[in-house]
Amino acid sequence: MNYEFINVETQNGVAVVSLNRPKALNALNKGMVLELDRVFDEMDGDSLVKAVVITGEKNFAAGADISNMLTLSPEEAKEFSFRHTFTKIEDFPKPVIAAISGFALGGGLELALACDMRIAAPNAKLGFPEINLGIFPGAGGTQRLPRIVGPSRAKEMIYTGDIINITKAAEYGLVDIVAEDPLEEALKLAGKFAAKAPIALKLAKQCINLALDTDQKQGIEFEAVAWASTFATEDQREGMQAFVEKRKAIFKGK
Ligand code: CAA
């Protein structure tokens, strides 16, 4: 499949999706987001893809493309919002890691927040500068940021629009791992995920995501059903048999 605004390469079970509008610091236009939407649909059905890394070469993404938003009406703005694609990425049944260098701002940071984890370089700069444009984050930022950094820090970031450095981002828990080469680090981690039992991993992700959206008792009940269903998989038999036989399990995703 050919893309104009992204590059996609899969190796050893890990797909790397690179945002590719370097001249605009990878600002997200509608075309790029439609391509992201499409590639996630394709990777969903591709058993060779077991984990995904989203990245951009020098910068992650400096936000939604402002030149595309200048004259939007409220109805068009709702249509322009990237929320459906970012929720698709959050719900993607395989792990997704954001590997961040340079700017991750506005819609770019919202994309990173929809990923399971964020690994960033010492030069990373993160923030929600929308308030300086007379708007505020509109692709999940007001909902995902407080769940990750807490409401006060989310309010500080969104109200000030300040761009924060890696030290503060790590202290806030916005970035999980700081690495000189975030792509290399993300590939290492994604490779580890890719070797695990895919169905168990998918269900674990669903349960953890649900933990942020539901009360604990319901979450525990959901977990019990999901957990029990892993006992219908070949991978559960293989995992436990391999343990008993003192060998490495080979999971098939069945
Ligand atoms: N949209 C469109 N173009 C952008 C862009 C954006 N979000 N961010 C950067 N660019 C373009 C610049 O216009 C510039 O293009 P030209 O060379 O053609 O002039 C090019 O990228 C390089 O940018 P700068 O010259 O500005 O680079 P800099 O190093 O001086 O500054 C920056 C970097 C601080 C990131 C600055 O570009 C900036 O402030 N960008 C906008 C950040 C922003 O406000 N993001 C939020 C967007 S709104 C949003 O995302 C809504 C949402 O919630 C979905």
PDB file of C-alpha atoms and ligand atoms in Angstrom:
ATOM      1  CA  MET A   1       0.000   0.000   0.000  1.00  0.00           C
ATOM      2  CA  ASN A   2       1.354   3.462  -0.931  1.00  0.00           C
ATOM      3  CA  TYR A   3       1.074   6.390   1.442  1.00  0.00           C
ATOM      4  CA  GLU A   4       1.764  10.070   0.915  1.00  0.00           C
ATOM      5  CA  PHE A   5       2.143  11.290   4.487  1.00  0.00           C
ATOM      6  CA  ILE A   6       3.387   8.231   6.387  1.00  0.00           C
ATOM      7  CA  ASN A   7       5.896   5.403   5.907  1.00  0.00           C
ATOM      8  CA  VAL A   8       5.252   1.898   7.157  1.00  0.00           C
ATOM      9  CA  GLU A   9       7.754  -0.908   7.555  1.00  0.00           C
ATOM     10  CA  THR A  10       7.320  -4.230   9.345  1.00  0.00           C
ATOM     11  CA  GLN A  11      10.208  -6.306  10.654  1.00  0.00           C
ATOM     12  CA  ASN A  12      10.219  -9.206  13.115  1.00  0.00           C
ATOM     13  CA  GLY A  13       6.574  -8.664  14.040  1.00  0.00           C
ATOM     14  CA  VAL A  14       6.938  -4.937  14.740  1.00  0.00           C
ATOM     15  CA  ALA A  15       5.466  -2.332  12.386  1.00  0.00           C
ATOM     16  CA  VAL A  16       7.051   1.113  12.431  1.00  0.00           C
ATOM     17  CA  VAL A  17       4.667   3.850  11.305  1.00  0.00           C
ATOM     18  CA  SER A  18       6.612   7.064  10.622  1.00  0.00           C
ATOM     19  CA  LEU A  19       4.886  10.396  10.208  1.00  0.00           C
ATOM     20  CA  ASN A  20       6.376  11.993   7.127  1.00  0.00           C
ATOM     21  CA  ARG A  21       5.781  15.721   6.575  1.00  0.00           C
ATOM     22  CA  PRO A  22       9.175  16.884   7.878  1.00  0.00           C
ATOM     23  CA  LYS A  23       8.936  20.384   6.358  1.00  0.00           C
ATOM     24  CA  ALA A  24       5.843  21.081   8.480  1.00  0.00           C
ATOM     25  CA  LEU A  25       7.354  19.332  11.544  1.00  0.00           C
ATOM     26  CA  ASN A  26       4.936  16.464  10.788  1.00  0.00           C
ATOM     27  CA  ALA A  27       1.868  18.634  11.447  1.00  0.00           C
ATOM     28  CA  LEU A  28      -1.147  16.358  11.115  1.00  0.00           C
ATOM     29  CA  ASN A  29      -3.353  17.170   8.155  1.00  0.00           C
ATOM     30  CA  LYS A  30      -6.554  15.312   7.325  1.00  0.00           C
ATOM     31  CA  GLY A  31      -4.743  13.207   4.703  1.00  0.00           C
ATOM     32  CA  MET A  32      -2.137  11.999   7.206  1.00  0.00           C
ATOM     33  CA  VAL A  33      -4.791  11.089   9.746  1.00  0.00           C
ATOM     34  CA  LEU A  34      -6.849   9.232   7.119  1.00  0.00           C
ATOM     35  CA  GLU A  35      -3.718   7.270   6.228  1.00  0.00           C
ATOM     36  CA  LEU A  36      -3.122   6.482   9.911  1.00  0.00           C
ATOM     37  CA  ASP A  37      -6.716   5.284  10.149  1.00  0.00           C
ATOM     38  CA  ARG A  38      -6.273   3.048   7.126  1.00  0.00           C
ATOM     39  CA  VAL A  39      -2.949   1.576   8.179  1.00  0.00           C
ATOM     40  CA  PHE A  40      -4.323   0.660  11.618  1.00  0.00           C
ATOM     41  CA  ASP A  41      -7.260  -1.139   9.930  1.00  0.00           C
ATOM     42  CA  GLU A  42      -4.802  -3.030   7.757  1.00  0.00           C
ATOM     43  CA  MET A  43      -2.463  -3.919  10.639  1.00  0.00           C
ATOM     44  CA  ASP A  44      -5.431  -5.163  12.664  1.00  0.00           C
ATOM     45  CA  GLY A  45      -5.971  -7.961  10.136  1.00  0.00           C
ATOM     46  CA  ASP A  46      -2.265  -8.630   9.568  1.00  0.00           C
ATOM     47  CA  SER A  47      -1.075 -11.511  11.739  1.00  0.00           C
ATOM     48  CA  LEU A  48       2.552 -10.619  10.916  1.00  0.00           C
ATOM     49  CA  VAL A  49       2.121  -7.370  12.871  1.00  0.00           C
ATOM     50  CA  LYS A  50       2.260  -8.068  16.596  1.00  0.00           C
ATOM     51  CA  ALA A  51       3.187  -4.612  17.913  1.00  0.00           C
ATOM     52  CA  VAL A  52       3.430  -1.095  16.501  1.00  0.00           C
ATOM     53  CA  VAL A  53       5.754   1.872  17.007  1.00  0.00           C
ATOM     54  CA  ILE A  54       4.626   5.340  15.881  1.00  0.00           C
ATOM     55  CA  THR A  55       7.414   7.832  15.284  1.00  0.00           C
ATOM     56  CA  GLY A  56       8.601  10.771  13.186  1.00  0.00           C
ATOM     57  CA  GLU A  57      12.147  11.390  12.032  1.00  0.00           C
ATOM     58  CA  LYS A  58      13.327  14.626  13.675  1.00  0.00           C
ATOM     59  CA  ASN A  59      10.036  15.548  15.287  1.00  0.00           C
ATOM     60  CA  PHE A  60       7.056  13.497  16.381  1.00  0.00           C
ATOM     61  CA  ALA A  61       4.376  16.017  15.315  1.00  0.00           C
ATOM     62  CA  ALA A  62       3.878  19.749  15.987  1.00  0.00           C
ATOM     63  CA  GLY A  63       0.095  19.414  16.193  1.00  0.00           C
ATOM     64  CA  ALA A  64      -2.827  19.560  13.839  1.00  0.00           C
ATOM     65  CA  ASP A  65      -2.119  21.549  10.683  1.00  0.00           C
ATOM     66  CA  ILE A  66      -3.138  25.079  11.654  1.00  0.00           C
ATOM     67  CA  SER A  67      -3.403  26.244   8.039  1.00  0.00           C
ATOM     68  CA  ASN A  68      -6.168  23.639   7.534  1.00  0.00           C
ATOM     69  CA  MET A  69      -8.193  25.010  10.462  1.00  0.00           C
ATOM     70  CA  LEU A  70      -8.181  28.777   9.891  1.00  0.00           C
ATOM     71  CA  THR A  71     -11.706  29.112   8.509  1.00  0.00           C
ATOM     72  CA  LEU A  72     -13.484  26.029   9.864  1.00  0.00           C
ATOM     73  CA  SER A  73     -17.079  26.386  11.063  1.00  0.00           C
ATOM     74  CA  PRO A  74     -17.977  24.560  14.311  1.00  0.00           C
ATOM     75  CA  GLU A  75     -19.559  21.741  12.259  1.00  0.00           C
ATOM     76  CA  GLU A  76     -16.447  21.443  10.083  1.00  0.00           C
ATOM     77  CA  ALA A  77     -14.217  21.547  13.184  1.00  0.00           C
ATOM     78  CA  LYS A  78     -16.100  18.586  14.647  1.00  0.00           C
ATOM     79  CA  GLU A  79     -15.593  16.737  11.380  1.00  0.00           C
ATOM     80  CA  PHE A  80     -11.874  17.738  11.288  1.00  0.00           C
ATOM     81  CA  SER A  81     -11.221  16.396  14.812  1.00  0.00           C
ATOM     82  CA  PHE A  82      -8.991  13.328  14.841  1.00  0.00           C
ATOM     83  CA  ARG A  83     -10.760  11.721  17.791  1.00  0.00           C
ATOM     84  CA  HIS A  84     -12.101   8.620  15.988  1.00  0.00           C
ATOM     85  CA  THR A  85      -8.686   7.651  14.647  1.00  0.00           C
ATOM     86  CA  PHE A  86      -6.954   8.267  17.974  1.00  0.00           C
ATOM     87  CA  THR A  87      -9.561   6.162  19.783  1.00  0.00           C
ATOM     88  CA  LYS A  88      -9.019   3.428  17.184  1.00  0.00           C
ATOM     89  CA  ILE A  89      -5.302   3.538  18.058  1.00  0.00           C
ATOM     90  CA  GLU A  90      -6.040   3.453  21.795  1.00  0.00           C
ATOM     91  CA  ASP A  91      -8.305   0.423  21.275  1.00  0.00           C
ATOM     92  CA  PHE A  92      -5.952  -1.283  18.807  1.00  0.00           C
ATOM     93  CA  PRO A  93      -5.707  -4.925  19.919  1.00  0.00           C
ATOM     94  CA  LYS A  94      -1.896  -4.970  19.775  1.00  0.00           C
ATOM     95  CA  PRO A  95       0.571  -2.822  21.761  1.00  0.00           C
ATOM     96  CA  VAL A  96       1.365   0.624  20.334  1.00  0.00           C
ATOM     97  CA  ILE A  97       4.377   2.660  21.498  1.00  0.00           C
ATOM     98  CA  ALA A  98       5.071   6.316  20.658  1.00  0.00           C
ATOM     99  CA  ALA A  99       8.792   7.007  20.042  1.00  0.00           C
ATOM    100  CA  ILE A 100       9.179  10.770  20.375  1.00  0.00           C
ATOM    101  CA  SER A 101      11.988  13.067  19.268  1.00  0.00           C
ATOM    102  CA  GLY A 102      11.646  16.836  19.041  1.00  0.00           C
ATOM    103  CA  PHE A 103       8.171  18.335  19.156  1.00  0.00           C
ATOM    104  CA  ALA A 104       5.053  16.437  20.250  1.00  0.00           C
ATOM    105  CA  LEU A 105       2.511  19.249  20.478  1.00  0.00           C
ATOM    106  CA  GLY A 106      -1.253  19.605  20.323  1.00  0.00           C
ATOM    107  CA  GLY A 107      -2.744  16.881  18.124  1.00  0.00           C
ATOM    108  CA  GLY A 108       0.738  15.293  17.988  1.00  0.00           C
ATOM    109  CA  LEU A 109       0.750  14.868  21.756  1.00  0.00           C
ATOM    110  CA  GLU A 110      -2.857  13.640  21.612  1.00  0.00           C
ATOM    111  CA  LEU A 111      -1.716  10.939  19.188  1.00  0.00           C
ATOM    112  CA  ALA A 112       1.082   9.979  21.598  1.00  0.00           C
ATOM    113  CA  LEU A 113      -1.393   9.868  24.512  1.00  0.00           C
ATOM    114  CA  ALA A 114      -3.533   7.366  22.593  1.00  0.00           C
ATOM    115  CA  CYS A 115      -0.539   4.995  22.507  1.00  0.00           C
ATOM    116  CA  ASP A 116       0.122   2.477  25.301  1.00  0.00           C
ATOM    117  CA  MET A 117       3.443   4.081  26.212  1.00  0.00           C
ATOM    118  CA  ARG A 118       5.640   7.025  25.367  1.00  0.00           C
ATOM    119  CA  ILE A 119       9.423   6.769  24.973  1.00  0.00           C
ATOM    120  CA  ALA A 120      11.138  10.093  24.331  1.00  0.00           C
ATOM    121  CA  ALA A 121      14.540  11.573  23.538  1.00  0.00           C
ATOM    122  CA  PRO A 122      16.272  14.131  25.765  1.00  0.00           C
ATOM    123  CA  ASN A 123      15.446  16.783  23.114  1.00  0.00           C
ATOM    124  CA  ALA A 124      11.691  16.073  23.229  1.00  0.00           C
ATOM    125  CA  LYS A 125       9.375  19.042  23.799  1.00  0.00           C
ATOM    126  CA  LEU A 126       5.800  18.317  24.715  1.00  0.00           C
ATOM    127  CA  GLY A 127       2.771  20.487  25.240  1.00  0.00           C
ATOM    128  CA  PHE A 128      -0.699  21.622  24.386  1.00  0.00           C
ATOM    129  CA  PRO A 129      -0.237  25.140  22.918  1.00  0.00           C
ATOM    130  CA  GLU A 130      -3.825  25.269  21.575  1.00  0.00           C
ATOM    131  CA  ILE A 131      -4.886  27.871  24.149  1.00  0.00           C
ATOM    132  CA  ASN A 132      -2.561  30.339  22.345  1.00  0.00           C
ATOM    133  CA  LEU A 133      -4.662  29.786  19.202  1.00  0.00           C
ATOM    134  CA  GLY A 134      -7.933  30.505  20.979  1.00  0.00           C
ATOM    135  CA  ILE A 135      -8.910  26.827  21.118  1.00  0.00           C
ATOM    136  CA  PHE A 136      -8.032  23.878  23.365  1.00  0.00           C
ATOM    137  CA  PRO A 137      -7.099  20.209  22.702  1.00  0.00           C
ATOM    138  CA  GLY A 138      -9.930  18.583  20.770  1.00  0.00           C
ATOM    139  CA  ALA A 139      -8.767  15.082  19.891  1.00  0.00           C
ATOM    140  CA  GLY A 140      -8.934  13.433  23.303  1.00  0.00           C
ATOM    141  CA  GLY A 141      -6.356  15.615  25.099  1.00  0.00           C
ATOM    142  CA  THR A 142      -8.616  16.893  27.870  1.00  0.00           C
ATOM    143  CA  GLN A 143      -9.682  13.310  28.627  1.00  0.00           C
ATOM    144  CA  ARG A 144      -6.452  11.328  28.271  1.00  0.00           C
ATOM    145  CA  LEU A 145      -3.989  13.841  29.778  1.00  0.00           C
ATOM    146  CA  PRO A 146      -5.609  14.000  33.273  1.00  0.00           C
ATOM    147  CA  ARG A 147      -5.801  10.198  33.354  1.00  0.00           C
ATOM    148  CA  ILE A 148      -2.035  10.045  32.762  1.00  0.00           C
ATOM    149  CA  VAL A 149      -0.658  13.045  34.699  1.00  0.00           C
ATOM    150  CA  GLY A 150      -3.553  13.873  37.031  1.00  0.00           C
ATOM    151  CA  PRO A 151      -6.076  16.728  36.729  1.00  0.00           C
ATOM    152  CA  SER A 152      -3.968  19.564  38.233  1.00  0.00           C
ATOM    153  CA  ARG A 153      -0.973  18.985  35.991  1.00  0.00           C
ATOM    154  CA  ALA A 154      -3.280  18.543  32.982  1.00  0.00           C
ATOM    155  CA  LYS A 155      -4.943  21.863  33.792  1.00  0.00           C
ATOM    156  CA  GLU A 156      -1.571  23.567  34.219  1.00  0.00           C
ATOM    157  CA  MET A 157      -0.413  22.307  30.814  1.00  0.00           C
ATOM    158  CA  ILE A 158      -3.660  23.063  28.969  1.00  0.00           C
ATOM    159  CA  TYR A 159      -4.342  26.467  30.596  1.00  0.00           C
ATOM    160  CA  THR A 160      -0.771  27.790  30.095  1.00  0.00           C
ATOM    161  CA  GLY A 161      -0.070  26.191  26.718  1.00  0.00           C
ATOM    162  CA  ASP A 162       3.559  25.903  27.883  1.00  0.00           C
ATOM    163  CA  ILE A 163       5.871  23.536  26.035  1.00  0.00           C
ATOM    164  CA  ILE A 164       7.677  21.408  28.628  1.00  0.00           C
ATOM    165  CA  ASN A 165      11.075  19.735  28.440  1.00  0.00           C
ATOM    166  CA  ILE A 166      11.894  16.080  28.968  1.00  0.00           C
ATOM    167  CA  THR A 167      12.771  16.477  32.660  1.00  0.00           C
ATOM    168  CA  LYS A 168       9.345  17.865  33.489  1.00  0.00           C
ATOM    169  CA  ALA A 169       7.577  15.472  31.094  1.00  0.00           C
ATOM    170  CA  ALA A 170       9.237  12.485  32.786  1.00  0.00           C
ATOM    171  CA  GLU A 171       8.493  13.890  36.272  1.00  0.00           C
ATOM    172  CA  TYR A 172       4.815  14.294  35.268  1.00  0.00           C
ATOM    173  CA  GLY A 173       4.674  10.691  33.993  1.00  0.00           C
ATOM    174  CA  LEU A 174       3.836  11.946  30.513  1.00  0.00           C
ATOM    175  CA  VAL A 175       6.909  10.127  29.215  1.00  0.00           C
ATOM    176  CA  ASP A 176       7.534   6.597  30.479  1.00  0.00           C
ATOM    177  CA  ILE A 177      11.132   6.117  29.326  1.00  0.00           C
ATOM    178  CA  VAL A 178      13.793   8.653  28.346  1.00  0.00           C
ATOM    179  CA  ALA A 179      16.250   7.269  25.787  1.00  0.00           C
ATOM    180  CA  GLU A 180      18.965   8.793  23.570  1.00  0.00           C
ATOM    181  CA  ASP A 181      17.461   6.820  20.672  1.00  0.00           C
ATOM    182  CA  PRO A 182      13.747   6.440  21.414  1.00  0.00           C
ATOM    183  CA  LEU A 183      13.045   4.449  18.237  1.00  0.00           C
ATOM    184  CA  GLU A 184      15.723   1.878  19.076  1.00  0.00           C
ATOM    185  CA  GLU A 185      14.397   1.612  22.640  1.00  0.00           C
ATOM    186  CA  ALA A 186      10.794   1.308  21.397  1.00  0.00           C
ATOM    187  CA  LEU A 187      11.797  -1.414  18.926  1.00  0.00           C
ATOM    188  CA  LYS A 188      13.467  -3.373  21.733  1.00  0.00           C
ATOM    189  CA  LEU A 189      10.373  -3.173  23.909  1.00  0.00           C
ATOM    190  CA  ALA A 190       7.940  -3.828  21.043  1.00  0.00           C
ATOM    191  CA  GLY A 191      10.035  -6.868  20.079  1.00  0.00           C
ATOM    192  CA  LYS A 192       9.592  -8.197  23.603  1.00  0.00           C
ATOM    193  CA  PHE A 193       5.810  -7.669  23.398  1.00  0.00           C
ATOM    194  CA  ALA A 194       5.735  -9.331  19.955  1.00  0.00           C
ATOM    195  CA  ALA A 195       7.055 -12.611  21.381  1.00  0.00           C
ATOM    196  CA  LYS A 196       4.189 -12.965  23.890  1.00  0.00           C
ATOM    197  CA  ALA A 197       0.811 -14.678  23.510  1.00  0.00           C
ATOM    198  CA  PRO A 198      -1.169 -12.217  21.324  1.00  0.00           C
ATOM    199  CA  ILE A 199      -4.649 -13.104  22.602  1.00  0.00           C
ATOM    200  CA  ALA A 200      -3.624 -12.778  26.261  1.00  0.00           C
ATOM    201  CA  LEU A 201      -1.909  -9.506  25.456  1.00  0.00           C
ATOM    202  CA  LYS A 202      -4.961  -8.138  23.610  1.00  0.00           C
ATOM    203  CA  LEU A 203      -7.248  -9.049  26.523  1.00  0.00           C
ATOM    204  CA  ALA A 204      -4.836  -7.583  29.090  1.00  0.00           C
ATOM    205  CA  LYS A 205      -4.827  -4.309  27.121  1.00  0.00           C
ATOM    206  CA  GLN A 206      -8.635  -4.252  27.046  1.00  0.00           C
ATOM    207  CA  CYS A 207      -8.788  -4.835  30.800  1.00  0.00           C
ATOM    208  CA  ILE A 208      -6.213  -2.148  31.607  1.00  0.00           C
ATOM    209  CA  ASN A 209      -7.908   0.402  29.322  1.00  0.00           C
ATOM    210  CA  LEU A 210     -11.230  -0.438  30.964  1.00  0.00           C
ATOM    211  CA  ALA A 211      -9.688   0.222  34.395  1.00  0.00           C
ATOM    212  CA  LEU A 212      -9.533   3.918  33.463  1.00  0.00           C
ATOM    213  CA  ASP A 213     -13.177   4.024  32.370  1.00  0.00           C
ATOM    214  CA  THR A 214     -15.145   1.940  34.832  1.00  0.00           C
ATOM    215  CA  ASP A 215     -15.459   1.258  38.538  1.00  0.00           C
ATOM    216  CA  GLN A 216     -13.132  -1.324  40.021  1.00  0.00           C
ATOM    217  CA  LYS A 217     -15.722  -4.020  40.800  1.00  0.00           C
ATOM    218  CA  GLN A 218     -17.027  -4.053  37.228  1.00  0.00           C
ATOM    219  CA  GLY A 219     -13.463  -4.044  35.960  1.00  0.00           C
ATOM    220  CA  ILE A 220     -12.604  -7.050  38.082  1.00  0.00           C
ATOM    221  CA  GLU A 221     -15.652  -8.935  36.781  1.00  0.00           C
ATOM    222  CA  PHE A 222     -14.698  -8.109  33.186  1.00  0.00           C
ATOM    223  CA  GLU A 223     -11.142  -9.224  33.911  1.00  0.00           C
ATOM    224  CA  ALA A 224     -12.391 -12.560  35.299  1.00  0.00           C
ATOM    225  CA  VAL A 225     -14.332 -13.333  32.112  1.00  0.00           C
ATOM    226  CA  ALA A 226     -11.491 -12.221  29.847  1.00  0.00           C
ATOM    227  CA  TRP A 227      -8.927 -14.141  31.916  1.00  0.00           C
ATOM    228  CA  ALA A 228     -11.016 -17.313  31.868  1.00  0.00           C
ATOM    229  CA  SER A 229     -11.332 -17.075  28.087  1.00  0.00           C
ATOM    230  CA  THR A 230      -7.540 -17.416  27.701  1.00  0.00           C
ATOM    231  CA  PHE A 231      -8.026 -21.025  28.869  1.00  0.00           C
ATOM    232  CA  ALA A 232      -9.770 -21.670  25.548  1.00  0.00           C
ATOM    233  CA  THR A 233      -6.582 -20.809  23.646  1.00  0.00           C
ATOM    234  CA  GLU A 234      -3.811 -23.057  22.351  1.00  0.00           C
ATOM    235  CA  ASP A 235      -1.340 -20.473  23.648  1.00  0.00           C
ATOM    236  CA  GLN A 236      -2.424 -21.077  27.260  1.00  0.00           C
ATOM    237  CA  ARG A 237      -1.798 -24.820  26.802  1.00  0.00           C
ATOM    238  CA  GLU A 238       1.541 -24.116  25.116  1.00  0.00           C
ATOM    239  CA  GLY A 239       2.634 -21.545  27.735  1.00  0.00           C
ATOM    240  CA  MET A 240       1.939 -23.831  30.685  1.00  0.00           C
ATOM    241  CA  GLN A 241       3.220 -26.991  28.972  1.00  0.00           C
ATOM    242  CA  ALA A 242       6.451 -25.185  28.074  1.00  0.00           C
ATOM    243  CA  PHE A 243       6.859 -24.129  31.715  1.00  0.00           C
ATOM    244  CA  VAL A 244       6.422 -27.734  32.893  1.00  0.00           C
ATOM    245  CA  GLU A 245       8.842 -29.002  30.229  1.00  0.00           C
ATOM    246  CA  LYS A 246      11.352 -26.246  31.090  1.00  0.00           C
ATOM    247  CA  ARG A 247      11.475 -24.876  27.543  1.00  0.00           C
ATOM    248  CA  LYS A 248      10.600 -21.571  25.868  1.00  0.00           C
ATOM    249  CA  ALA A 249       6.978 -21.281  24.795  1.00  0.00           C
ATOM    250  CA  ILE A 250       6.199 -20.721  21.133  1.00  0.00           C
ATOM    251  CA  PHE A 251       2.967 -18.782  20.830  1.00  0.00           C
ATOM    252  CA  LYS A 252       0.806 -18.921  17.720  1.00  0.00           C
ATOM    253  CA  GLY A 253      -1.950 -16.463  18.519  1.00  0.00           C
ATOM    254  CA  LYS A 254      -4.527 -19.237  18.620  1.00  0.00           C
TER     255      LYS A 254
HETATM  256  N1  CAA B   1       0.498  23.478  11.557  1.00  0.00           N
HETATM  257  C1  CAA B   1       0.959  23.880  10.369  1.00  0.00           C
HETATM  258  N2  CAA B   1       2.251  24.143  10.106  1.00  0.00           N
HETATM  259  C2  CAA B   1       3.112  23.986  11.129  1.00  0.00           C
HETATM  260  C3  CAA B   1       2.703  23.577  12.402  1.00  0.00           C
HETATM  261  C4  CAA B   1       1.320  23.314  12.603  1.00  0.00           C
HETATM  262  N3  CAA B   1       0.849  22.874  13.776  1.00  0.00           N
HETATM  263  N4  CAA B   1       3.788  23.546  13.211  1.00  0.00           N
HETATM  264  C5  CAA B   1       4.837  23.911  12.443  1.00  0.00           C
HETATM  265  N5  CAA B   1       4.441  24.178  11.195  1.00  0.00           N
HETATM  266  C6  CAA B   1       5.253  24.610  10.046  1.00  0.00           C
HETATM  267  C7  CAA B   1       5.588  26.091  10.149  1.00  0.00           C
HETATM  268  O1  CAA B   1       4.524  26.875   9.630  1.00  0.00           O
HETATM  269  C8  CAA B   1       6.822  26.163   9.291  1.00  0.00           C
HETATM  270  O2  CAA B   1       6.443  26.135   7.928  1.00  0.00           O
HETATM  271  P1  CAA B   1       7.159  27.137   6.865  1.00  0.00           P
HETATM  272  O3  CAA B   1       8.615  26.716   6.877  1.00  0.00           O
HETATM  273  O4  CAA B   1       6.476  26.823   5.585  1.00  0.00           O
HETATM  274  O5  CAA B   1       6.974  28.521   7.386  1.00  0.00           O
HETATM  275  C9  CAA B   1       7.534  24.837   9.570  1.00  0.00           C
HETATM  276  O6  CAA B   1       6.522  23.973  10.100  1.00  0.00           O
HETATM  277  C10 CAA B   1       8.624  24.965  10.592  1.00  0.00           C
HETATM  278  O7  CAA B   1       8.075  25.603  11.750  1.00  0.00           O
HETATM  279  P2  CAA B   1       8.709  26.899  12.449  1.00  0.00           P
HETATM  280  O8  CAA B   1       9.446  27.712  11.436  1.00  0.00           O
HETATM  281  O9  CAA B   1       7.635  27.587  13.214  1.00  0.00           O
HETATM  282  O10 CAA B   1       9.762  26.193  13.406  1.00  0.00           O
HETATM  283  P3  CAA B   1      10.294  26.723  14.815  1.00  0.00           P
HETATM  284  O11 CAA B   1      11.388  25.777  15.185  1.00  0.00           O
HETATM  285  O12 CAA B   1      10.605  28.167  14.771  1.00  0.00           O
HETATM  286  O13 CAA B   1       9.059  26.524  15.839  1.00  0.00           O
HETATM  287  C11 CAA B   1       7.224  25.327  16.836  1.00  0.00           C
HETATM  288  C12 CAA B   1       8.601  25.248  16.115  1.00  0.00           C
HETATM  289  C13 CAA B   1       7.421  25.966  18.219  1.00  0.00           C
HETATM  290  C14 CAA B   1       6.725  23.905  16.985  1.00  0.00           C
HETATM  291  C15 CAA B   1       6.259  26.188  15.990  1.00  0.00           C
HETATM  292  O14 CAA B   1       6.272  25.701  14.658  1.00  0.00           O
HETATM  293  C16 CAA B   1       4.844  26.130  16.489  1.00  0.00           C
HETATM  294  O15 CAA B   1       4.504  26.817  17.443  1.00  0.00           O
HETATM  295  N6  CAA B   1       3.971  25.334  15.828  1.00  0.00           N
HETATM  296  C17 CAA B   1       2.565  25.256  16.166  1.00  0.00           C
HETATM  297  C18 CAA B   1       2.336  24.388  17.398  1.00  0.00           C
HETATM  298  C19 CAA B   1       0.874  24.357  17.759  1.00  0.00           C
HETATM  299  O16 CAA B   1       0.268  25.360  18.062  1.00  0.00           O
HETATM  300  N7  CAA B   1       0.286  23.136  17.738  1.00  0.00           N
HETATM  301  C20 CAA B   1      -1.112  22.944  18.054  1.00  0.00           C
HETATM  302  C21 CAA B   1      -1.921  22.933  16.791  1.00  0.00           C
HETATM  303  S1  CAA B   1      -3.659  22.943  17.070  1.00  0.00           S
HETATM  304  C22 CAA B   1      -4.065  21.339  17.404  1.00  0.00           C
HETATM  305  O17 CAA B   1      -3.236  20.453  17.412  1.00  0.00           O
HETATM  306  C23 CAA B   1      -5.539  21.100  17.631  1.00  0.00           C
HETATM  307  C24 CAA B   1      -5.915  19.758  18.163  1.00  0.00           C
HETATM  308  O18 CAA B   1      -6.013  19.583  19.357  1.00  0.00           O
HETATM  309  C25 CAA B   1      -6.264  18.660  17.260  1.00  0.00           C
END
